[in-house]
Amino acid sequence: MSDAPQLQLPPLSLYVHIPWCVRKCPYCDFNSHSVTHTSGADAHQAAGPDSSGYGLPEVEYVAQLRRDLGSQLPWVQGRRLQSIFFGGGTPSLFSPAAIGAILQMAEELVGFAPDIEITLEANPGTFEQEKFSGYRAAGINRLSIGVQSFDPRQLQNLGRIHSGEEAAGALAMARRAGFDNINLDLMHGLPEQTEAAALEDLRRAVFLEPEHISWYQLTIEPNTAFYSAPPVTPGSALIASMQGSGRDYLASCGYARYEVSAYSGAGLESRHNINYWSFGDYLGIGAGAHGKVTLPAEGRIVRSRRTRAPRHYLGADAIARDDLIHSVLALPHCDDIEPEELPLEFLMNALRLVDGVPLESFRRYTGSSPAVLQQQWPALEAMELVQPLAQRIAASEFGFDYLDEILQRFLEQP
């Protein structure tokens, strides 16, 4: 009989992808589709009933989300949802009624933990007071506002549809709607950005007193407009300097860094994202959504992904019926994570956390012995890149800036 550790079920979250945007930003490599560019089958789908004000196929999309989640119920395995995250695209293009219907469906089919965290991504250019009061009434209890910058020139560079003043106004509207847990998304390393300008963005964000700030570096990704015509961005030395200054400034303002790009007040970390980074499970629904689920009875961990095109996800060539879980085009693709890949998969997530994760989590959630880490760990510890492998798996304060180098050691491990 094997004495290998047995897989155990981690907490469960839900990710809901809303794939439409008012306009595609030149840096964005997420699965998003401009609402102004619908044609052909997409236009036919968008012609249905809609209360969003953007001509979106809300009714059809919510119905397909229900079928999508319903097909994954065997993966729930008795758990309740600890968190839900509406990402995109721009989820705030959907009406409160549609968001409320999705939440009601999720609670009915899966069930909610008593203290569930429910986050909606929103862009300042889509804010309306009544609409955001409606989101709060529907059950959204955390907002993530995509500001990116307060600098008018940078907002133009980034293709954003709001001004810095509108971003500040959006947060004020959210407060009036009753939100007391708000994240602001900011970027640094922007085209020709100076360190002073990056810090000014942070100062303006801190002035608004959000509970959480996500401050991440602009990266040029394939299949984006910036990749085809790259802007001039700061060099690596300047990036390192602005990151160090920014971290110090945020710490002085009471925002502790708990993940590579995430800062919050005490106890206000994003529980949904911590579940990702702790190798928790998450169901993904919506066009292009990904999921990861643990199946202890089968001794395997499965990743799933859905077709990216909204018209395919909706099943443009099929009529949805109660007994039809998905059209052929909307079927998710599933892959097992091979056992030999699990250590790297786990570390890619866990090492993003400043405090790492308990060593026992590796055993529970990968079904592997921590001994498999020992081939590389002593050398990494000797280079002061990681902390001793005693109670936790974590990078050192020095090594936290060299995560790629740490992971490369495990990628090359035979």
mmCIF file with all atom_site columns, C-alpha atoms in Angstrom, residues 64 67-68 70-72 321-327 330-331:
data_model
loop_
_atom_site.group_PDB
_atom_site.id
_atom_site.type_symbol
_atom_site.label_atom_id
_atom_site.label_alt_id
_atom_site.label_comp_id
_atom_site.label_asym_id
_atom_site.label_entity_id
_atom_site.label_seq_id
_atom_site.pdbx_PDB_ins_code
_atom_site.Cartn_x
_atom_site.Cartn_y
_atom_site.Cartn_z
_atom_site.occupancy
_atom_site.B_iso_or_equiv
_atom_site.pdbx_formal_charge
_atom_site.auth_seq_id
_atom_site.auth_comp_id
_atom_site.auth_asym_id
_atom_site.auth_atom_id
_atom_site.pdbx_PDB_model_num
ATOM 1  C CA . GLN A 1 64  ? -25.865 30.023 -20.062 1.00 0.00 ? 64  GLN A CA 1
ATOM 2  C CA . ARG A 1 67  ? -26.137 25.823 -17.333 1.00 0.00 ? 67  ARG A CA 1
ATOM 3  C CA . ASP A 1 68  ? -22.367 26.195 -17.048 1.00 0.00 ? 68  ASP A CA 1
ATOM 4  C CA . GLY A 1 70  ? -24.976 23.370 -13.201 1.00 0.00 ? 70  GLY A CA 1
ATOM 5  C CA . SER A 1 71  ? -22.659 21.152 -15.222 1.00 0.00 ? 71  SER A CA 1
ATOM 6  C CA . GLN A 1 72  ? -19.950 21.581 -12.555 1.00 0.00 ? 72  GLN A CA 1
ATOM 7  C CA . ARG A 1 321 ? -33.042 23.821 -23.835 1.00 0.00 ? 321 ARG A CA 1
ATOM 8  C CA . ASP A 1 322 ? -33.426 22.725 -20.220 1.00 0.00 ? 322 ASP A CA 1
ATOM 9  C CA . ASP A 1 323 ? -31.898 19.338 -21.092 1.00 0.00 ? 323 ASP A CA 1
ATOM 10 C CA . LEU A 1 324 ? -28.993 20.871 -23.028 1.00 0.00 ? 324 LEU A CA 1
ATOM 11 C CA . ILE A 1 325 ? -26.122 21.680 -20.685 1.00 0.00 ? 325 ILE A CA 1
ATOM 12 C CA . HIS A 1 326 ? -23.949 23.234 -23.393 1.00 0.00 ? 326 HIS A CA 1
ATOM 13 C CA . SER A 1 327 ? -23.874 23.626 -27.108 1.00 0.00 ? 327 SER A CA 1
ATOM 14 C CA . ALA A 1 330 ? -19.499 25.880 -25.292 1.00 0.00 ? 330 ALA A CA 1
ATOM 15 C CA . LEU A 1 331 ? -18.190 22.616 -23.833 1.00 0.00 ? 331 LEU A CA 1
#
